[in-house]
Short mmCIF file of C-alpha atoms and ligand atoms in Angstrom, two decimals:
data_model
loop_
_atom_site.label_atom_id
_atom_site.label_comp_id
_atom_site.label_asym_id
_atom_site.label_seq_id
_atom_site.Cartn_x
_atom_site.Cartn_y
_atom_site.Cartn_z
CA MET A 9 -18.25 -104.23 -49.73
CA GLN A 10 -15.73 -105.31 -47.20
CA LEU A 11 -15.49 -102.38 -44.27
CA ARG A 12 -12.01 -102.81 -42.31
CA VAL A 13 -11.98 -100.70 -39.63
CA THR A 14 -9.38 -99.52 -36.73
CA SER A 15 -11.10 -98.07 -34.07
CA LEU A 16 -9.07 -95.74 -31.54
CA PRO A 17 -11.53 -94.65 -28.78
CA GLY A 18 -8.55 -92.51 -27.13
CA ASP A 19 -9.23 -90.34 -23.66
CA GLY A 20 -11.68 -88.57 -22.20
CA ILE A 21 -15.08 -88.25 -24.17
CA GLY A 22 -13.38 -90.21 -26.63
CA PRO A 23 -14.49 -93.40 -25.92
CA GLU A 24 -18.02 -92.25 -25.36
CA VAL A 25 -18.43 -90.69 -28.43
CA THR A 26 -16.49 -93.19 -30.43
CA SER A 27 -18.89 -95.91 -29.03
CA GLN A 28 -21.98 -94.31 -30.83
CA ALA A 29 -20.41 -93.86 -34.19
CA ILE A 30 -19.37 -97.46 -34.05
CA CYS A 31 -23.29 -98.32 -33.38
CA VAL A 32 -24.44 -96.45 -36.28
CA LEU A 33 -21.50 -97.83 -38.35
CA GLU A 34 -22.53 -101.51 -37.60
CA GLU A 35 -25.94 -99.96 -38.32
CA VAL A 36 -25.36 -99.18 -42.01
CA ALA A 37 -23.21 -102.42 -42.46
CA SER A 38 -26.27 -104.64 -41.88
CA GLY A 39 -28.44 -102.22 -43.01
CA PHE A 40 -26.72 -101.68 -46.56
CA GLY A 41 -25.32 -105.10 -46.44
CA HIS A 42 -21.81 -104.80 -46.12
CA ASP A 43 -19.27 -106.68 -44.18
CA LEU A 44 -17.86 -104.60 -41.55
CA GLU A 45 -14.68 -105.72 -39.82
CA LEU A 46 -13.29 -103.89 -36.66
CA ASP A 47 -10.17 -104.04 -34.27
CA GLU A 48 -10.04 -101.37 -31.54
CA LYS A 49 -6.60 -100.11 -30.39
CA GLU A 50 -5.06 -98.29 -27.93
CA ILE A 51 -3.84 -94.32 -28.82
CA GLY A 52 -2.99 -91.00 -26.66
CA GLY A 53 -2.85 -91.23 -22.77
CA VAL A 54 -4.66 -94.40 -22.23
CA ALA A 55 -1.63 -95.91 -24.67
CA LEU A 56 0.92 -94.05 -22.15
CA ALA A 57 -0.48 -95.28 -19.06
CA LYS A 58 -0.63 -98.90 -20.48
CA TYR A 59 2.70 -99.14 -22.48
CA GLY A 60 4.51 -96.09 -21.88
CA ASN A 61 4.11 -94.90 -25.73
CA PRO A 62 1.03 -92.38 -26.70
CA LEU A 63 1.35 -94.65 -30.24
CA PRO A 64 2.41 -98.03 -29.64
CA ASP A 65 3.37 -100.27 -32.70
CA ALA A 66 0.56 -102.48 -32.42
CA THR A 67 -1.63 -99.53 -33.33
CA ILE A 68 0.34 -98.41 -35.93
CA GLN A 69 0.05 -101.65 -37.61
CA ALA A 70 -3.71 -102.11 -37.05
CA CYS A 71 -4.38 -98.52 -38.60
CA LEU A 72 -1.86 -99.53 -41.91
CA ALA A 73 -3.79 -103.03 -42.07
CA SER A 74 -7.14 -101.21 -42.43
CA HIS A 75 -9.26 -99.10 -45.02
CA ALA A 76 -10.26 -96.53 -42.32
CA VAL A 77 -9.52 -95.11 -38.98
CA LEU A 78 -11.91 -94.06 -36.56
CA LEU A 79 -10.63 -91.67 -33.58
CA GLY A 80 -12.02 -90.31 -30.93
CA ALA A 81 -9.77 -88.09 -29.13
CA VAL A 82 -6.94 -87.93 -27.33
CA GLY A 83 -5.55 -85.47 -24.28
CA SER A 84 -5.61 -85.65 -20.31
CA PRO A 85 -4.43 -83.34 -17.61
CA ALA A 86 -3.08 -86.07 -15.99
CA PHE A 87 0.19 -85.91 -18.77
CA ASP A 88 -0.10 -81.98 -19.18
CA GLN A 89 3.49 -82.02 -17.23
CA ASN A 90 4.98 -84.71 -19.57
CA PRO A 91 8.13 -83.42 -22.07
CA ARG A 92 6.36 -83.43 -25.67
CA GLU A 93 7.14 -86.50 -26.83
CA ARG A 94 5.47 -88.09 -23.63
CA ARG A 95 2.48 -86.45 -23.86
CA PRO A 96 -0.61 -88.23 -25.79
CA GLU A 97 -0.87 -85.49 -28.43
CA ALA A 98 2.30 -86.56 -29.56
CA GLY A 99 0.74 -90.14 -30.48
CA LEU A 100 -1.86 -88.18 -32.97
CA LEU A 101 0.75 -86.03 -34.84
CA ARG A 102 2.58 -89.68 -34.88
CA LEU A 103 -0.19 -91.08 -36.85
CA ARG A 104 -1.41 -88.50 -39.15
CA GLN A 105 2.16 -88.57 -39.94
CA GLU A 106 2.31 -92.28 -40.22
CA LEU A 107 -0.67 -92.46 -42.22
CA GLY A 108 0.34 -89.36 -44.76
CA ALA A 109 -2.33 -88.00 -43.86
CA PHE A 110 -1.84 -84.40 -44.97
CA ALA A 111 -5.70 -83.30 -46.18
CA ASN A 112 -7.81 -82.52 -43.15
CA LEU A 113 -11.27 -81.62 -44.35
CA ARG A 114 -13.22 -79.94 -41.60
CA PRO A 115 -17.25 -79.22 -42.93
CA ALA A 116 -19.19 -76.46 -40.97
CA VAL A 117 -22.72 -77.08 -42.08
CA TYR A 118 -25.98 -74.61 -40.06
CA TYR A 119 -28.68 -76.91 -39.21
CA PRO A 120 -32.22 -74.91 -39.12
CA ALA A 121 -32.99 -77.16 -35.53
CA LEU A 122 -29.80 -75.45 -33.92
CA ALA A 123 -30.74 -71.77 -34.85
CA ALA A 124 -30.91 -70.94 -31.47
CA CYS A 125 -27.68 -72.60 -30.39
CA SER A 126 -25.48 -70.11 -33.00
CA PRO A 127 -24.44 -67.00 -30.72
CA LEU A 128 -24.98 -65.20 -34.21
CA ARG A 129 -28.48 -63.87 -35.34
CA GLU A 130 -30.42 -66.57 -37.58
CA GLU A 131 -30.26 -64.13 -40.69
CA ILE A 132 -26.33 -63.92 -40.64
CA VAL A 133 -25.77 -67.48 -39.82
CA LYS A 134 -28.45 -69.23 -42.00
CA GLY A 135 -27.23 -71.38 -45.10
CA THR A 136 -23.88 -71.32 -43.31
CA ASP A 137 -21.99 -74.16 -45.47
CA ILE A 138 -18.27 -73.98 -45.12
CA LEU A 139 -15.39 -76.73 -46.01
CA ILE A 140 -12.02 -76.16 -43.99
CA VAL A 141 -9.13 -77.73 -45.96
CA ARG A 142 -6.17 -77.60 -43.63
CA GLU A 143 -2.92 -78.61 -44.51
CA LEU A 144 -1.93 -81.15 -41.78
CA LEU A 145 1.60 -82.42 -41.47
CA GLY A 146 3.50 -78.86 -42.07
CA GLY A 147 3.88 -75.59 -40.87
CA LEU A 148 4.37 -74.71 -36.88
CA TYR A 149 3.11 -78.05 -35.24
CA PHE A 150 6.25 -80.08 -37.38
CA GLY A 151 8.60 -77.45 -38.27
CA GLN A 152 12.10 -78.27 -37.07
CA PRO A 153 14.13 -76.75 -34.93
CA ARG A 154 12.01 -76.58 -32.26
CA SER A 155 12.81 -76.08 -28.22
CA ILE A 156 12.80 -74.13 -25.18
CA GLU A 157 16.28 -73.65 -23.78
CA GLY A 158 18.01 -71.79 -21.03
CA ASN A 159 18.05 -71.66 -17.40
CA ARG A 160 14.67 -70.19 -15.49
CA GLY A 161 13.65 -66.99 -15.71
CA GLU A 162 15.87 -66.83 -18.93
CA ARG A 163 14.68 -69.23 -20.80
CA HIS A 164 13.71 -69.07 -24.83
CA ALA A 165 10.94 -71.03 -26.99
CA LEU A 166 11.48 -71.31 -30.94
CA ASN A 167 9.46 -73.00 -33.22
CA THR A 168 9.77 -73.29 -36.79
CA MET A 169 6.96 -72.80 -39.53
CA ARG A 170 8.09 -74.08 -43.04
CA TYR A 171 6.65 -75.07 -45.92
CA SER A 172 8.12 -76.50 -49.31
CA GLU A 173 5.98 -75.87 -52.35
CA ALA A 174 5.43 -79.64 -53.20
CA GLU A 175 3.96 -79.61 -50.11
CA ILE A 176 1.32 -76.58 -50.57
CA ASP A 177 0.96 -77.51 -54.44
CA ARG A 178 -0.70 -80.77 -53.40
CA ILE A 179 -2.95 -79.58 -50.51
CA ALA A 180 -3.96 -76.94 -52.87
CA ARG A 181 -4.80 -79.33 -55.84
CA VAL A 182 -7.09 -81.05 -52.94
CA ALA A 183 -8.88 -77.67 -52.36
CA PHE A 184 -9.62 -77.19 -55.57
CA GLN A 185 -10.82 -80.34 -56.70
CA LEU A 186 -13.17 -80.19 -53.88
CA ALA A 187 -14.10 -76.69 -54.77
CA LEU A 188 -15.52 -78.10 -57.90
CA THR A 189 -17.75 -80.67 -56.12
CA ARG A 190 -19.24 -77.52 -54.50
CA ARG A 191 -19.90 -73.71 -55.24
CA ARG A 192 -16.73 -73.76 -57.01
CA ARG A 193 -15.19 -70.80 -54.81
CA LEU A 194 -12.33 -70.93 -52.83
CA LEU A 195 -10.79 -68.70 -50.48
CA SER A 196 -7.22 -69.24 -49.54
CA VAL A 197 -5.96 -67.58 -46.40
CA ASP A 198 -2.27 -66.59 -45.71
CA LYS A 199 -0.32 -64.25 -43.48
CA SER A 200 1.20 -63.19 -46.80
CA ASN A 201 1.61 -59.54 -45.72
CA VAL A 202 4.19 -60.28 -42.58
CA LEU A 203 4.98 -64.03 -42.80
CA GLU A 204 7.80 -65.83 -46.12
CA CYS A 205 5.82 -68.69 -45.41
CA SER A 206 2.36 -67.33 -46.52
CA ARG A 207 4.05 -65.36 -49.36
CA LEU A 208 5.16 -68.71 -50.97
CA TRP A 209 1.71 -70.11 -50.13
CA ARG A 210 -0.06 -67.54 -51.98
CA GLU A 211 2.43 -67.62 -54.80
CA VAL A 212 1.92 -71.67 -55.42
CA VAL A 213 -1.96 -71.57 -54.91
CA THR A 214 -2.05 -68.75 -57.58
CA SER A 215 -0.17 -70.79 -59.73
CA VAL A 216 -1.86 -74.34 -59.21
CA ALA A 217 -5.12 -72.39 -60.28
CA CYS A 218 -4.25 -72.04 -63.27
CA ASP A 219 -5.21 -75.91 -63.50
CA PHE A 220 -8.71 -75.32 -62.27
CA PRO A 221 -10.21 -72.25 -64.44
CA GLY A 222 -13.25 -73.12 -63.53
CA VAL A 223 -12.77 -72.28 -59.78
CA ASP A 224 -12.82 -68.80 -58.82
CA LEU A 225 -10.34 -68.36 -56.48
CA SER A 226 -9.58 -65.39 -53.86
CA HIS A 227 -7.14 -64.74 -51.04
CA MET A 228 -7.61 -63.15 -47.41
CA TYR A 229 -5.53 -62.72 -44.37
CA VAL A 230 -6.21 -64.80 -41.47
CA ASP A 231 -7.25 -62.04 -39.26
CA SER A 232 -9.61 -60.66 -41.58
CA ALA A 233 -10.54 -64.32 -42.24
CA ALA A 234 -11.51 -64.55 -38.33
CA MET A 235 -13.42 -61.72 -38.61
CA SER A 236 -15.54 -62.55 -41.70
CA LEU A 237 -16.27 -65.96 -40.08
CA ALA A 238 -18.23 -63.97 -37.56
CA LEU A 239 -19.68 -61.43 -39.51
CA LYS A 240 -20.81 -62.93 -42.88
CA PRO A 241 -20.25 -66.99 -42.45
CA THR A 242 -22.58 -67.61 -45.76
CA ASP A 243 -19.89 -65.68 -48.12
CA PHE A 244 -17.43 -68.83 -47.34
CA ASP A 245 -17.51 -71.92 -49.49
CA VAL A 246 -14.08 -73.93 -49.52
CA ILE A 247 -11.55 -72.75 -47.81
CA LEU A 248 -7.81 -73.72 -47.81
CA THR A 249 -5.01 -72.89 -45.23
CA GLU A 250 -2.14 -73.75 -43.63
CA ASN A 251 -1.85 -76.05 -40.23
CA MET A 252 -2.29 -73.65 -37.24
CA PHE A 253 -4.59 -71.07 -39.36
CA GLY A 254 -6.50 -73.97 -39.94
CA ASP A 255 -6.84 -75.60 -36.34
CA ILE A 256 -8.07 -72.06 -35.22
CA LEU A 257 -10.52 -71.19 -38.05
CA SER A 258 -12.33 -74.58 -37.62
CA ASP A 259 -12.98 -73.96 -34.05
CA GLN A 260 -14.22 -70.81 -34.78
CA ALA A 261 -16.56 -72.46 -36.83
CA GLY A 262 -17.66 -74.94 -34.95
CA GLY A 263 -18.91 -71.82 -32.47
CA VAL A 264 -20.66 -69.73 -35.46
CA VAL A 265 -22.97 -72.99 -36.31
CA GLY A 266 -23.72 -74.06 -32.42
CA SER A 267 -21.06 -76.59 -30.89
CA LEU A 268 -17.55 -77.81 -31.57
CA GLY A 269 -19.48 -81.00 -30.63
CA LEU A 270 -20.61 -80.97 -34.10
CA LEU A 271 -17.87 -80.92 -36.33
CA ALA A 272 -16.52 -83.78 -38.22
CA SER A 273 -12.87 -84.31 -39.75
CA ALA A 274 -11.32 -86.50 -42.84
CA SER A 275 -7.68 -86.34 -42.73
CA LEU A 276 -6.67 -87.90 -46.25
CA GLY A 277 -3.67 -88.24 -48.61
CA GLY A 278 -2.29 -91.69 -47.80
CA ALA A 279 -3.51 -95.03 -48.42
CA VAL A 280 -5.56 -94.79 -45.18
CA GLY A 281 -8.49 -92.35 -44.36
CA LEU A 282 -8.11 -91.17 -40.49
CA TYR A 283 -11.54 -89.98 -39.73
CA GLU A 284 -11.95 -87.75 -36.25
CA PRO A 285 -14.18 -85.51 -34.79
CA VAL A 286 -12.55 -81.92 -34.33
CA HIS A 287 -13.32 -81.54 -30.69
CA GLY A 288 -10.70 -82.77 -27.89
CA SER A 289 -11.22 -85.34 -25.08
CA ALA A 290 -12.84 -82.44 -23.03
CA PRO A 291 -11.93 -83.86 -19.74
CA ASP A 292 -14.20 -81.27 -17.86
CA ILE A 293 -17.13 -83.60 -18.62
CA ALA A 294 -15.63 -86.75 -19.57
CA GLY A 295 -17.30 -89.76 -17.94
CA ARG A 296 -20.77 -88.25 -17.42
CA GLY A 297 -22.43 -89.31 -20.41
CA ILE A 298 -23.24 -86.43 -21.97
CA ALA A 299 -20.68 -85.58 -24.55
CA ASN A 300 -22.27 -84.98 -27.68
CA PRO A 301 -21.72 -87.64 -30.46
CA LEU A 302 -22.60 -85.93 -33.56
CA GLY A 303 -18.92 -85.14 -34.50
CA ALA A 304 -18.38 -88.65 -34.23
CA ILE A 305 -20.96 -89.55 -35.71
CA LEU A 306 -20.49 -87.46 -39.06
CA SER A 307 -17.07 -88.37 -39.24
CA VAL A 308 -18.35 -91.86 -39.82
CA ALA A 309 -20.36 -90.26 -42.85
CA LEU A 310 -17.32 -88.78 -44.15
CA MET A 311 -15.47 -92.15 -44.00
CA LEU A 312 -18.32 -93.92 -45.79
CA ARG A 313 -18.13 -91.16 -48.72
CA HIS A 314 -14.18 -90.41 -48.83
CA THR A 315 -12.72 -93.86 -48.09
CA PHE A 316 -15.64 -96.11 -49.26
CA ASN A 317 -17.19 -94.12 -52.00
CA LEU A 318 -20.56 -94.98 -50.13
CA PRO A 319 -22.89 -91.50 -51.04
CA LYS A 320 -25.98 -93.32 -50.18
CA GLU A 321 -25.09 -94.58 -47.36
CA ALA A 322 -23.37 -91.29 -45.84
CA GLU A 323 -26.25 -89.29 -46.41
CA CYS A 324 -28.42 -91.33 -44.45
CA VAL A 325 -25.83 -90.91 -41.69
CA GLU A 326 -26.70 -87.22 -42.64
CA ALA A 327 -30.07 -87.44 -42.73
CA GLY A 328 -30.26 -89.13 -39.52
CA VAL A 329 -28.74 -86.65 -37.78
CA THR A 330 -30.94 -83.45 -39.34
CA SER A 331 -33.96 -85.95 -38.47
CA THR A 332 -32.58 -86.39 -34.84
CA LEU A 333 -32.02 -82.34 -34.67
CA MET A 334 -35.46 -82.12 -35.75
CA GLY A 335 -36.91 -84.30 -33.35
CA GLY A 336 -35.73 -81.68 -30.35
CA PHE A 337 -33.05 -84.14 -29.64
CA ARG A 338 -30.34 -82.43 -27.82
CA THR A 339 -27.18 -83.26 -25.76
CA ARG A 340 -26.41 -80.56 -22.91
CA ASP A 341 -24.52 -78.79 -25.14
CA LEU A 342 -27.19 -78.07 -27.57
CA THR A 343 -30.28 -77.23 -25.31
CA ARG A 344 -31.10 -73.42 -24.99
CA ASN A 345 -33.66 -72.15 -22.04
CA GLY A 346 -34.68 -75.18 -19.82
CA GLU A 347 -34.48 -77.96 -22.94
CA ARG A 348 -34.37 -81.62 -21.76
CA ALA A 349 -30.92 -83.13 -22.61
CA VAL A 350 -30.38 -86.53 -23.76
CA THR A 351 -27.06 -88.37 -22.87
CA THR A 352 -24.51 -89.61 -25.13
CA GLU A 353 -26.19 -93.03 -26.13
CA GLU A 354 -30.04 -91.63 -26.23
CA MET A 355 -28.28 -89.08 -28.92
CA GLY A 356 -26.35 -91.85 -30.84
CA GLY A 357 -29.11 -94.29 -30.15
CA GLN A 358 -31.71 -92.24 -32.20
CA ILE A 359 -29.29 -91.52 -35.28
CA ALA A 360 -28.50 -95.66 -35.35
CA GLU A 361 -32.50 -96.32 -35.60
CA PHE A 362 -32.91 -93.91 -38.28
CA VAL A 363 -30.51 -95.56 -40.24
CA ARG A 364 -32.13 -99.30 -39.34
CA LEU A 365 -35.24 -97.80 -40.70
CA ALA A 366 -34.06 -95.84 -43.56
CA ALA A 367 -32.26 -98.85 -44.86
CA GLY A 368 -34.89 -101.38 -44.06
CA THR A 369 -37.89 -99.28 -46.30
CA SER A 370 -35.55 -98.73 -49.02
CA GLY A 371 -35.02 -101.96 -49.58
CA GLN A 372 -31.25 -101.93 -49.34
CA GLY A 373 -31.28 -104.10 -46.15
CA ALA A 374 -28.52 -107.34 -46.57
CA SER A 375 -31.30 -109.85 -45.61
P1 NAD B 403 -12.02 -79.63 -26.14
O1 NAD B 403 -12.13 -79.79 -27.60
O2 NAD B 403 -11.87 -80.79 -25.62
O3 NAD B 403 -13.26 -79.01 -25.04
C1 NAD B 403 -13.16 -78.05 -25.47
C2 NAD B 403 -14.85 -77.22 -24.90
O4 NAD B 403 -15.91 -77.91 -25.78
C3 NAD B 403 -14.62 -77.83 -23.43
O5 NAD B 403 -15.66 -77.10 -22.56
C4 NAD B 403 -15.80 -79.06 -23.43
O6 NAD B 403 -16.48 -79.43 -22.26
C5 NAD B 403 -16.64 -78.85 -24.72
N1 NAD B 403 -16.44 -80.06 -26.13
C6 NAD B 403 -15.84 -80.58 -26.74
N2 NAD B 403 -16.46 -81.49 -27.14
C7 NAD B 403 -17.85 -81.72 -26.92
C8 NAD B 403 -18.41 -82.47 -27.27
N3 NAD B 403 -18.27 -83.60 -27.96
N4 NAD B 403 -19.79 -82.75 -26.38
C9 NAD B 403 -19.91 -81.34 -25.51
N5 NAD B 403 -18.91 -80.75 -25.18
C10 NAD B 403 -17.86 -80.61 -26.16
O7 NAD B 403 -10.53 -78.61 -26.01
P2 NAD B 403 -9.48 -78.49 -25.00
O8 NAD B 403 -10.54 -78.23 -23.83
O9 NAD B 403 -8.89 -77.43 -25.09
O10 NAD B 403 -8.55 -79.43 -24.40
C11 NAD B 403 -8.77 -80.98 -24.14
C12 NAD B 403 -7.17 -81.87 -24.37
O11 NAD B 403 -8.14 -82.88 -25.75
C13 NAD B 403 -6.86 -81.41 -24.42
O12 NAD B 403 -5.58 -82.78 -23.35
C14 NAD B 403 -6.06 -81.22 -25.83
O13 NAD B 403 -4.96 -81.52 -26.33
C15 NAD B 403 -6.99 -82.08 -26.09
N6 NAD B 403 -7.36 -81.83 -27.63
C16 NAD B 403 -7.12 -83.35 -28.18
C17 NAD B 403 -7.67 -83.29 -29.97
C18 NAD B 403 -7.89 -84.41 -30.73
O14 NAD B 403 -7.64 -85.48 -30.01
N7 NAD B 403 -8.14 -84.17 -32.02
C19 NAD B 403 -8.34 -81.68 -30.38
C20 NAD B 403 -8.48 -81.10 -29.38
C21 NAD B 403 -7.63 -81.03 -28.21
#
C-alpha cells in the first residue's frame, strides 16, 4: 500500500518525538511491504520565525495532498506576547479546520508495567481503557465573537460557546460507532444544568442514541466526570464531549494512567487524518533528548488503523510499546525511585527494533 504522509515536527520537543515516530513508521513500511512517501513541512513557531505565518500555504497544500499528517507539537514562549493569530497555536487550530478534523479521538490506556507511574493505587487504575471522543472544531476555542476590549485596568474579555445541532449530531455518531467496536458504553459529558450549549448537546445526543440501540448511553456533568475519572477510571469506556471539556479531561486521563507523554490522538472527519501526541511542546525539557516519544509513536499506530486500515501493523506498534515498557525502558517522566532513564532516541529505537523483528518473524517482510 502507498502511505503518503506529511510530517510537521513543529516546536519544542515536537521534532524530537516526531523523528522517533517516523523511524517506527519507516520500520513498519519496510517490514510489512508498504511504500512510504514522506514530506516534511513547517508549522507553529518555526513557521512563524521563517515565514511570519504559523501555517504557511505550502504546509496546507502538502497536508491536503497526503493521506495522513503526523504532527509533533506547537508552542513556544518566544511568541507568548504575540496577538492570537500570530501565535504558534493559531497554526494548529487552522490546520484542524482546513482538514475538517472535527472528531478528536484520545485513548488513555493503563499499562501494567507502569503501575508505579499512576498517582492512583493499582487496584483503582488497573484495567483502565478509556476512549475520549472530543469535538474539535466548535465551542469556545472557535466561537465568534471573541475579543479583549477597553483600556488597561478597565478591560473586558469575551469568548463565545456555540454549537449547532448538526455539529453535535456528527460527533455523536462518530462516538456511537466507536462504542460499537468496544464495550458498547457511551458517556456523554456536559454541563447542562448551567449551559444552553450543553442542554442542546444532551438533547441531540439522546436523539442520536435511537439509531444505536446496541449502545448503553448515559450522561454526566463535567465536574462530576472529572471526579469520577480520578475515583473510578475503570468505569469509563467511551466519553463523548465538547471541545474544551475534552481538552481538560483528556489531560487528566493522561495523569491517571501515568504520563501525558503516553497519550496519542487522531483527528478525523475530513479526507486527511491528523495524528499527534496529546502533549504540547514542553519547552521546559526541549532540546535535551529526554522527552517521552510514546505519544507520538502511538499516534502512528492510530494512523495505521484509522487512515490506512492496517490493524495488524497498528497492533505491532502497540505491542512494541507494551514490550518495551515490560522490558523496563523508561524515559525520565516514567522513572520512579532511582530507575535509570533512557533517552528519547533509545526509547524510539527499542520500538523500531521490535517492529523490525516482529515483521520479519511473522513473515510479513517485503523482501
Ligand atoms: P505540555 O504538554 O507541553 O507540558 C506539560 C508538562 O508535561 C511539562 O512539564 C512537560 O515537560 C511535560 N511533558 C509534556 N510532554 C512530555 C513528553 N512527551 N515527555 C515528557 N514530559 C512531557 O503543556 P504546557 O507546558 O501547558 O504547554 C507548553 C506549550 O505547548 C504551550 O505553548 C502550549 O500552548 C503548547 N501546547 C501545544 C499543544 C499541541 O501542539 N497540540 C498541546 C498543548 C499545549
